[in-house]
CSV table of C-alpha atoms and ligand atoms in Angstrom, one decimal:
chain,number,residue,atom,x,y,z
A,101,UNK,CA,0.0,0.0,0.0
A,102,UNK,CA,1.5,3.3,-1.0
A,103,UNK,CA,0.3,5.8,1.0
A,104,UNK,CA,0.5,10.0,0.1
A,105,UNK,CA,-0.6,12.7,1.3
A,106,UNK,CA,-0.7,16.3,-0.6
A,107,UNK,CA,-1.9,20.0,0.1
A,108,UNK,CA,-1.7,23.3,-1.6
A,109,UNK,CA,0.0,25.7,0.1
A,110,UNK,CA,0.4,30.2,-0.4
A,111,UNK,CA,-1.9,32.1,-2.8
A,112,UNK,CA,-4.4,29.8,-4.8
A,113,UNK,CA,-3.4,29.7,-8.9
A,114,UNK,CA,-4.8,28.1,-11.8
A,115,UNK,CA,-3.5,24.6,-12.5
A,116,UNK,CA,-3.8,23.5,-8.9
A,117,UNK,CA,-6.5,20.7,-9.3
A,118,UNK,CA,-4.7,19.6,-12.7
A,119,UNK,CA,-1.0,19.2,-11.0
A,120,UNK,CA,-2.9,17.2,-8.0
A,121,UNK,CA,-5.0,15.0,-11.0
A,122,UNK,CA,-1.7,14.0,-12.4
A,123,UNK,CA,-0.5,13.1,-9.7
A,124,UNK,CA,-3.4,10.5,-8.5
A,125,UNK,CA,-4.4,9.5,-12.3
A,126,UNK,CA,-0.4,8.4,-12.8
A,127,UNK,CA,-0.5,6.9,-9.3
A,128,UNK,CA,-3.6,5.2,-9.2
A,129,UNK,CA,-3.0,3.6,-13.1
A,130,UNK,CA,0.7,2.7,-11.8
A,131,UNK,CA,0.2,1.1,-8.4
A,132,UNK,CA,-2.5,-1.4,-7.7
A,133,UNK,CA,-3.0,-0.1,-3.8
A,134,UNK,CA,-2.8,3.6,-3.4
A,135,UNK,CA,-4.4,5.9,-0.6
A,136,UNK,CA,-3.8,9.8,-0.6
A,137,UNK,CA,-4.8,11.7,1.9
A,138,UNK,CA,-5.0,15.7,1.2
A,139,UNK,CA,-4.7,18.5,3.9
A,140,UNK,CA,-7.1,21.0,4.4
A,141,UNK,CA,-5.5,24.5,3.4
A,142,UNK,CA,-2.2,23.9,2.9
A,143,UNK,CA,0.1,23.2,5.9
A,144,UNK,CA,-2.9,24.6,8.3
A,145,UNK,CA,-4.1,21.1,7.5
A,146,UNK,CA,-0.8,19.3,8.1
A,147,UNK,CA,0.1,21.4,11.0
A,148,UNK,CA,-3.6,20.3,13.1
A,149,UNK,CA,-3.8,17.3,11.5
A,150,UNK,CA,-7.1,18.5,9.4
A,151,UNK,CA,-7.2,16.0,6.4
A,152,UNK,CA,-9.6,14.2,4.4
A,153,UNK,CA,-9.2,11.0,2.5
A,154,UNK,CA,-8.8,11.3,-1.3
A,155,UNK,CA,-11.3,9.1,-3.5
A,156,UNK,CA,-10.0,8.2,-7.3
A,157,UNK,CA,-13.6,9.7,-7.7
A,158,UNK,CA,-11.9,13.7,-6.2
A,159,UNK,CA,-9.8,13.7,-8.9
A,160,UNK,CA,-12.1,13.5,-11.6
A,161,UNK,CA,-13.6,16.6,-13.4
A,162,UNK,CA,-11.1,18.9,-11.7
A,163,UNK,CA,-8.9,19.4,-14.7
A,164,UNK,CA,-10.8,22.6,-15.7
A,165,UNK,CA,-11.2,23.7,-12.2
A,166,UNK,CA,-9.8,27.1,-11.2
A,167,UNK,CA,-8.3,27.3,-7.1
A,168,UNK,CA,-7.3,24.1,-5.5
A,169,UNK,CA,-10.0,21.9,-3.9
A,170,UNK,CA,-8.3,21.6,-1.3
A,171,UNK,CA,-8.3,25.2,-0.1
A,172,UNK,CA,-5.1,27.3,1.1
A,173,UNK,CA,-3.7,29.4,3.5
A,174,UNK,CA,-0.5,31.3,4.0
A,175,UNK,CA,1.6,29.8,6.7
A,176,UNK,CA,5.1,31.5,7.1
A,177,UNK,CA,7.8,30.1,7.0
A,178,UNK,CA,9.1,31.9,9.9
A,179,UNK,CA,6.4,30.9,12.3
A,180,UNK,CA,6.9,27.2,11.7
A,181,UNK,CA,9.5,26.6,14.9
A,182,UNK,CA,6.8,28.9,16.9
A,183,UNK,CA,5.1,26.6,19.7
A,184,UNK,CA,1.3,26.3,19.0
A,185,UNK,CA,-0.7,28.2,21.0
A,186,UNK,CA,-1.7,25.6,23.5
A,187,UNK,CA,1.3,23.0,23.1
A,188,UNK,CA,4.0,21.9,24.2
A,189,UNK,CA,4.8,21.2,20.1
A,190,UNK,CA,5.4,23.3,17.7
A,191,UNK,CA,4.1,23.6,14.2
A,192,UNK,CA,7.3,21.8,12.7
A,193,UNK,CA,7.0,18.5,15.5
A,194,UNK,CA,2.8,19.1,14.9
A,195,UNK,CA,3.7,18.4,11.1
A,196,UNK,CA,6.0,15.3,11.5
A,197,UNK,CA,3.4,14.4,13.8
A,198,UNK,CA,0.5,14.0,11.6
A,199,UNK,CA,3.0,12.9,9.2
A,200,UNK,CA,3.7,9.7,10.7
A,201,UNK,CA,0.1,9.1,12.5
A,202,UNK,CA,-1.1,9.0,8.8
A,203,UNK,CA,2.0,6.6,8.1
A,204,UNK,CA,2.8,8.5,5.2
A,205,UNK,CA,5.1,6.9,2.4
A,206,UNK,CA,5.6,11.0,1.2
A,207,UNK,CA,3.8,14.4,1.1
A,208,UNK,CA,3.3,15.9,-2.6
A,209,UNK,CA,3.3,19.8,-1.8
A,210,UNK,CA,2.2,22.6,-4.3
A,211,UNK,CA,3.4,25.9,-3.5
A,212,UNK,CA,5.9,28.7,-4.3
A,213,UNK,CA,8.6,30.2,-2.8
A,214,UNK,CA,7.6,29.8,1.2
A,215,UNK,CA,5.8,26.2,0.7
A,216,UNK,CA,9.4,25.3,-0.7
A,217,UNK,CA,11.3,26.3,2.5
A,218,UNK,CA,8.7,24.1,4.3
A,219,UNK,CA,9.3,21.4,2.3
A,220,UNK,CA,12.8,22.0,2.5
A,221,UNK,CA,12.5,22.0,6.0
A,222,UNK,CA,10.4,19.0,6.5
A,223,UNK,CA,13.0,16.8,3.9
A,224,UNK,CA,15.2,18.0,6.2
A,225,UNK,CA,13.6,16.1,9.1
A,226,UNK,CA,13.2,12.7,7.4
A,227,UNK,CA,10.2,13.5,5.8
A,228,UNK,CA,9.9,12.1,1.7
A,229,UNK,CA,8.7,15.9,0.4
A,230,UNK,CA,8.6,15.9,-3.7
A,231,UNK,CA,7.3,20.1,-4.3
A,232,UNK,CA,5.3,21.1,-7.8
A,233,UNK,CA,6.0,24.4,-8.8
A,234,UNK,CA,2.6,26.8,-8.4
A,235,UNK,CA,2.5,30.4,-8.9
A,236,UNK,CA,0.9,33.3,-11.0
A,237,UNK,CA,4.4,35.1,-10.7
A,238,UNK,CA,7.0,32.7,-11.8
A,239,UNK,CA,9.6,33.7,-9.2
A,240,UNK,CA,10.3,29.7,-8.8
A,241,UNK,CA,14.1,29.7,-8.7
A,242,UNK,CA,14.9,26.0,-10.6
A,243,UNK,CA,12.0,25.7,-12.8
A,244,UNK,CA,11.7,28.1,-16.3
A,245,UNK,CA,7.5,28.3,-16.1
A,246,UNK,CA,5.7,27.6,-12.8
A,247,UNK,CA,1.9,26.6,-13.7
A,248,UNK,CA,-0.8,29.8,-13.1
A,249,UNK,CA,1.8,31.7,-14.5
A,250,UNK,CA,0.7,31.4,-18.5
A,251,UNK,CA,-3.5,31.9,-17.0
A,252,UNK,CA,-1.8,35.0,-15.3
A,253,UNK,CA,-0.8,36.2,-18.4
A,254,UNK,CA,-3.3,35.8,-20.5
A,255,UNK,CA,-5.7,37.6,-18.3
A,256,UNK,CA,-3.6,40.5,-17.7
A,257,UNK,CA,-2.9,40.7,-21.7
A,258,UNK,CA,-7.0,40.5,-22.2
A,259,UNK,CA,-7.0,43.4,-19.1
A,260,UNK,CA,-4.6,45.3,-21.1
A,261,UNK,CA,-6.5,44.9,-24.4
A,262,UNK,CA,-9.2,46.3,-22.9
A,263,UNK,CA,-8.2,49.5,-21.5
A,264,UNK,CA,-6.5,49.6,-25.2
A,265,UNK,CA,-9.8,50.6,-27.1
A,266,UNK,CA,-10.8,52.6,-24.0
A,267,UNK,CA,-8.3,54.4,-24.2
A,268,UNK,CA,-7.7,54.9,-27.7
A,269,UNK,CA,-11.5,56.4,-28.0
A,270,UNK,CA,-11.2,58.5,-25.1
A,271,UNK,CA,-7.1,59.5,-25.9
A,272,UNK,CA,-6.3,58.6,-22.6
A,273,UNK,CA,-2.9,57.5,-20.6
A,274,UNK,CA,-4.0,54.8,-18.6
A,275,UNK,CA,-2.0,52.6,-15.7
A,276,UNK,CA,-2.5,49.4,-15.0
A,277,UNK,CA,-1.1,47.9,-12.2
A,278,UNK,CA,-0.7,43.9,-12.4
A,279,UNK,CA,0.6,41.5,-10.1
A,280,UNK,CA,3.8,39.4,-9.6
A,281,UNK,CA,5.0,40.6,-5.6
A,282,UNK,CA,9.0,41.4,-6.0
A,283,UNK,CA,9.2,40.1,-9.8
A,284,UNK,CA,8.0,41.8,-13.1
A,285,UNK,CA,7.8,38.8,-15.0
A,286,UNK,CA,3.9,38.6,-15.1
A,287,UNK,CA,4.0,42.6,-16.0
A,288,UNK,CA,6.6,41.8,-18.9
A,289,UNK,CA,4.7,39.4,-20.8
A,290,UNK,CA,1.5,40.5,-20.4
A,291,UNK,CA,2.7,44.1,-21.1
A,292,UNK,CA,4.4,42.7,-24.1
A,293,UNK,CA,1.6,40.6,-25.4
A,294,UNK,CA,-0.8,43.4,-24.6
A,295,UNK,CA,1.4,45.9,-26.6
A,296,UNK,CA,2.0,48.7,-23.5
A,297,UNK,CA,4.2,51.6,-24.5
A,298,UNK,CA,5.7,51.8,-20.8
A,299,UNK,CA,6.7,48.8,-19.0
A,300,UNK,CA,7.4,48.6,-15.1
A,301,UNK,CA,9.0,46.2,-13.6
A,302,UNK,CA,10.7,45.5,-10.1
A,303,UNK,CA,14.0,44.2,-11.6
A,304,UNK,CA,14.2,47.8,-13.1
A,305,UNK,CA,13.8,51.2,-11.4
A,306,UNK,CA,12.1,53.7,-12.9
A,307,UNK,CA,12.2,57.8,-12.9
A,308,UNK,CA,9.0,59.6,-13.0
A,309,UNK,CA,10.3,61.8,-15.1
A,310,UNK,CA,11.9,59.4,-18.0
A,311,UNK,CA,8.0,57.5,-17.5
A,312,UNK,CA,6.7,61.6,-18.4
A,313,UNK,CA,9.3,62.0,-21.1
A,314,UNK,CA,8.2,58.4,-22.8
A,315,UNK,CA,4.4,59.5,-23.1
A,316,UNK,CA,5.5,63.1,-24.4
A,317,UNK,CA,7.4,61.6,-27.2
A,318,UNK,CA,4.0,59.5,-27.7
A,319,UNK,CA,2.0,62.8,-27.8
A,320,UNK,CA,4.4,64.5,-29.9
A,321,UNK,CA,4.3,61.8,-32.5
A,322,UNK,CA,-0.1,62.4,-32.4
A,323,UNK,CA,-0.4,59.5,-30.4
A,324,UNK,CA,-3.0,60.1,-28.6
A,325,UNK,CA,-3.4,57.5,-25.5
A,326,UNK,CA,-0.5,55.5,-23.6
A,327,UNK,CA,-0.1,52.3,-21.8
A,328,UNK,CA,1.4,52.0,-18.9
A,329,UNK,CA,1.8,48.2,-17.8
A,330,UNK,CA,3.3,48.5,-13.6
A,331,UNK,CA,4.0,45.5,-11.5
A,332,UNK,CA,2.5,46.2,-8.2
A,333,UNK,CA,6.4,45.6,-6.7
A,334,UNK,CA,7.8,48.3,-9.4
A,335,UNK,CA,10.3,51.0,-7.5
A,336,UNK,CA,11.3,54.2,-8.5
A,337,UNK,CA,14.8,54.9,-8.9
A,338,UNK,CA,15.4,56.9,-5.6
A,339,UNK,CA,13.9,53.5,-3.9
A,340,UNK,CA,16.5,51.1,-5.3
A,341,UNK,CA,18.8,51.5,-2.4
A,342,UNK,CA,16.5,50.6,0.1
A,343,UNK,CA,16.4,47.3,2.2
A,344,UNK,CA,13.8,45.3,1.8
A,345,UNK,CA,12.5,46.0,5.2
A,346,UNK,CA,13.3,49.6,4.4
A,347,UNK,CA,11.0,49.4,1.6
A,348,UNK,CA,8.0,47.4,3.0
A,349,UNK,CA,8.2,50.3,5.8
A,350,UNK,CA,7.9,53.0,2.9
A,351,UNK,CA,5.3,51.3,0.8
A,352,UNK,CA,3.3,50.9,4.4
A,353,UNK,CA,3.2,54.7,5.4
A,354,UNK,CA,2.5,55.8,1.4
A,355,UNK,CA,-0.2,57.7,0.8
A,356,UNK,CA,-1.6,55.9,-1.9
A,357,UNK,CA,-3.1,52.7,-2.0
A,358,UNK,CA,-0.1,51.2,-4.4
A,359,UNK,CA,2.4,52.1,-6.7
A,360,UNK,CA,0.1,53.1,-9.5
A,361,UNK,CA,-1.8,55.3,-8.3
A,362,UNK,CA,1.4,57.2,-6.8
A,363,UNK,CA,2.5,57.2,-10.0
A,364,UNK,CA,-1.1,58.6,-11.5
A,365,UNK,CA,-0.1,61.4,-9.3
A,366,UNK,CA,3.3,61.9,-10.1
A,367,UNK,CA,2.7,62.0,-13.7
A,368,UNK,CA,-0.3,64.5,-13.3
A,369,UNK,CA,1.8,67.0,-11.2
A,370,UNK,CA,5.0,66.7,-13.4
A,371,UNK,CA,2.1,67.0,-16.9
A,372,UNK,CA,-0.5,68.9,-16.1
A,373,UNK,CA,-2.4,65.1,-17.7
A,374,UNK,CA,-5.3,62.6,-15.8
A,375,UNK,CA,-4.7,59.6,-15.4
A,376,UNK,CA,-6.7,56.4,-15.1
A,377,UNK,CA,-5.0,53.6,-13.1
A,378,UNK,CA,-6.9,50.0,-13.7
A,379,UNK,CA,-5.9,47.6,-11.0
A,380,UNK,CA,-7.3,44.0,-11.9
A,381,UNK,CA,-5.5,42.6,-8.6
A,382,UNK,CA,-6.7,38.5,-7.5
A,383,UNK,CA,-8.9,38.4,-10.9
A,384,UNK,CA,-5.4,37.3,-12.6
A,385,UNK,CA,-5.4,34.2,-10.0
A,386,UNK,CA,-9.2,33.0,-10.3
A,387,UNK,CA,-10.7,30.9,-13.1
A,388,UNK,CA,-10.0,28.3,-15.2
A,389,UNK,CA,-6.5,27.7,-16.5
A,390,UNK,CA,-5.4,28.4,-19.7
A,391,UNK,CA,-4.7,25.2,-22.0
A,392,UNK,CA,-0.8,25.9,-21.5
A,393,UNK,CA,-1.4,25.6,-17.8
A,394,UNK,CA,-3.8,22.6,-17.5
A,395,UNK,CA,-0.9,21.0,-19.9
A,396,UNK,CA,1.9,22.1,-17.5
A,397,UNK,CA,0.5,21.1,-14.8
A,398,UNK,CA,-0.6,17.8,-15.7
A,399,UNK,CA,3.6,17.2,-16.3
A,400,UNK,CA,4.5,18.5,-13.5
A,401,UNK,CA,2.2,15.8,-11.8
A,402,UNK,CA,2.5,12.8,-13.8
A,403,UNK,CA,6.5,13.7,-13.2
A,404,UNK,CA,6.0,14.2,-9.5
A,405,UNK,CA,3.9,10.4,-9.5
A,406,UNK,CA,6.9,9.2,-11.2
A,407,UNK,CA,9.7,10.4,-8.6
A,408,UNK,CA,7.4,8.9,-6.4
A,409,UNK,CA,7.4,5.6,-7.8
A,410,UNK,CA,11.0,5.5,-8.1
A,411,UNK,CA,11.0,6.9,-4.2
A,412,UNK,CA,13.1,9.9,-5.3
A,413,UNK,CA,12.3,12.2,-2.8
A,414,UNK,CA,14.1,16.0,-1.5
A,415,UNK,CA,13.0,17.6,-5.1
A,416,UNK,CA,10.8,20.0,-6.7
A,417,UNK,CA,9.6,19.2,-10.4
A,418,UNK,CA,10.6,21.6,-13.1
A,419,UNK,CA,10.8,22.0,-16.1
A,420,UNK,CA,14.3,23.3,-17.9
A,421,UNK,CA,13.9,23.8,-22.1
A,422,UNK,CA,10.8,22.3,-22.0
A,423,UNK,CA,12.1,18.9,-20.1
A,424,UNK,CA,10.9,18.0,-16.9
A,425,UNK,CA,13.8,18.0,-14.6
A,426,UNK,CA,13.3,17.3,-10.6
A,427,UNK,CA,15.6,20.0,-9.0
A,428,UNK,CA,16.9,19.5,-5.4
A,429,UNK,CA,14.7,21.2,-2.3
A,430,UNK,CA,18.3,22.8,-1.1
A,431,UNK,CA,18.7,24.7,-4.2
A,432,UNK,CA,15.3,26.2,-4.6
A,433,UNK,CA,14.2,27.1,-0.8
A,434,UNK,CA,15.3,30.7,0.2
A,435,UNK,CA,15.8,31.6,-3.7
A,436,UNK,CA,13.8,34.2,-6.0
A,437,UNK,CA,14.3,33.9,-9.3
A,438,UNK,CA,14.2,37.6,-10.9
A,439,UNK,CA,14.2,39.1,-14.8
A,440,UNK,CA,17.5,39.3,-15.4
A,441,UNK,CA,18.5,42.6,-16.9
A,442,UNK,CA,19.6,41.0,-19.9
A,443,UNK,CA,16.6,38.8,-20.8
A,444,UNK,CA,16.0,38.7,-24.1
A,445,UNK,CA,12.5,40.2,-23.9
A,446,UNK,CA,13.6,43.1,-21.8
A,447,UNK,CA,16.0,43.7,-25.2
A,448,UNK,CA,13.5,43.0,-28.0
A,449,UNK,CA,10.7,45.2,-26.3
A,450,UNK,CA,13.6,47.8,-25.8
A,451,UNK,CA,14.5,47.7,-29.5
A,452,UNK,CA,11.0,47.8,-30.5
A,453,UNK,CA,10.4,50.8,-28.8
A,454,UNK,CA,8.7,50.4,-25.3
A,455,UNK,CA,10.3,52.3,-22.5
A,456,UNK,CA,11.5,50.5,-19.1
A,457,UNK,CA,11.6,53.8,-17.4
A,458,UNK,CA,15.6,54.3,-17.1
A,459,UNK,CA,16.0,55.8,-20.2
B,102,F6P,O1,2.2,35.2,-5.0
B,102,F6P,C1,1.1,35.3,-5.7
B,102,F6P,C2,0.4,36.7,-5.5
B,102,F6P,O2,-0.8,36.8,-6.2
B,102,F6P,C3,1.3,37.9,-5.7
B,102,F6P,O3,1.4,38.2,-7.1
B,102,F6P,C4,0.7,38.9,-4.9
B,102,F6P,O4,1.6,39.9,-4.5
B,102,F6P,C5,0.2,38.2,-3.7
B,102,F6P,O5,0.1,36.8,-4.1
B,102,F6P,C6,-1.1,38.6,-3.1
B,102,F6P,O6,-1.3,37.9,-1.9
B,102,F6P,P1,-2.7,37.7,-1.2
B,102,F6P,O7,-3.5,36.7,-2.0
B,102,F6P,O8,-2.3,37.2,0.1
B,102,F6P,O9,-3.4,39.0,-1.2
């Protein structure tokens, strides 16, 4: 009897209830005697030892599926050598605990960047971990494309092409401020795909006044509206020094509700212009993935089922030049995978024209 247990751990994505199908379909057609067991939101779940048994049944129909069915929570990573409130454990012994009372062969977590340091951190304490890469902002150090990353994109570029005609009728500069926490590569490729004139990203610090400069030349040339695409963790130039306590401190006390409408501001004292900032925020997360995703996902499973079977355990699936690869939990816990400067869509939207803000 092979015996697995799996939850879904951080900020829900699309691609969830595919990467947990693969996993069981593979599983189930492989092994003749197979029970998982799945953990109520995330490591909550594992932590109070809130689980429910998985029936082949579960897995079927979910492929579509937006959100896990499961549920999720955030759980820091920081908190997990706390004592729980009303134990002598604490939420690291409470997992290894439930762990073993199941009598677990391995746990199959789907997360990002803090679910890997847990599972780094449970491999670490003899527990058979194998990670699937989740998240909408493809910050996964180890893996190229994280599933709900390609959804992401696709609803940002559809936000984008919105505003467009909007904005073209109306001859309007409009913001809009997408997601992707410390990373901009949700904002690139949507921003790309959605043809913005002005692209914001984290990884490069902008000037307000090179962003005011960029929609003049637009206007000068009788363009009449401009795009601004701004991840929601975009900095301006004279915030690139900071710390990144120093930061969350500043973005805490700002007087704007984010970055983009700062910037909205900015741009109308240093123009004289309106400006109309378009925030799409969690919508980018919900619904049903995109084909690429439900594909991605369903690899990153069946892979997963497979390291399984060959009880290869201490690694997160990936996928490197389109090949699944299993990279080791050590190398991916504690790591954020950026755009780096010289990407080569950073330089083809450069050539073509659209501004990065540091010009
Ligand atoms: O990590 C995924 C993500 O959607 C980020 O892009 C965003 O900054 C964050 O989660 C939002 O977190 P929450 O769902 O807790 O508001």
């Amino acid at each position: 009897m092979l015996r697995v247990g799996m939850l879904t751990s951080g900020g829900d994505c699309q691609g969830l209830n595919a990467a947990m199908r693969g996993v069981a379909k593979t599983l189930y057609e492989q092994v003749d005697e197979v029970e998982i067991y799945g953990f109520i939101d995330g490591y909550r779940g594992l932590i109070e030892f809130d689980y429910r048994y998985m029936s082949p049944a579960q897995f079927s129909g979910i492929l579509t599926l937006g959100g896990t069915i499961l549920g999720t929570s955030r759980q820091p990573f920081k908190n997990m050598l706390d004592p729980i409130e009303g134990s002598s454990m604490t939420k690291l012994e409470a997992m290894i605990t439930s762990y073993r009372r199941l009598n677990l062969d391995c746990l199959v977590t789907l997360g990002g960047n803090g679910t890997h340091k847990t599972a780094k951190l449970l491999a670490d304490h003899d527990l058979n971990v194998i990670g699937l890469p989740k998240t909408i902002d493809n910050d996964l150090w180890g893996t190229d494309k994280s599933f709900g990353f390609q959804s992401a994109v696709d609803i940002a570029t559809s936000v984008i092409d919105g505003i467009h005609t909007t904005a073209t009728s109306h001859g309007r500069i409009f913001i809009i401020e997408l997601m992707g926490h410390n990373v901009g590569w949700l904002t690139l490729h949507a921003g790309v795909a959605g043809g913005a004139d002005v692209i914001l990203i984290p990884e490069i610090p902008y000037r307000v006044e090179s962003v005011a400069r960029a929609i003049s030349a637009r206007s000068s040339q009788k363009k009449r509206f401009s795009i601004i695409a701004m991840a929601e963790g975009a900095i301006e130039a004279s915030e690139a020094d900071l710390s990144r306590e120093e930061l969350k401190l500043a973005r805490s006390t700002m007087e704007y509700p984010s970055v983009a409408y700062r910037l909205a501001a900015q741009l109308d004292a240093e123009m004289g212009q309106e400006i109309r900032v378009t925030v799409p925020g969690h919508f980018q997360r919900g619904g049903t993935p995109c084909p690429y995703d439900r594909v991605l996902a369903t690899r990153c499973g069946c892979y997963g089922a497979e390291l399984i079977l060959k009880g290869e355990f201490g690694y997160m699936v990936g996928v490197h030049d389109n090949v699944m690869v299993k990279v080791p939990l050590e190398e991916v816990a504690g790591r954020l995978k950026s755009v780096p400067l010289d990407n080569d869509l950073v330089t083809f939207a450069r050539r073509s024209g659209i501004f990065f803000g540091d010009e």
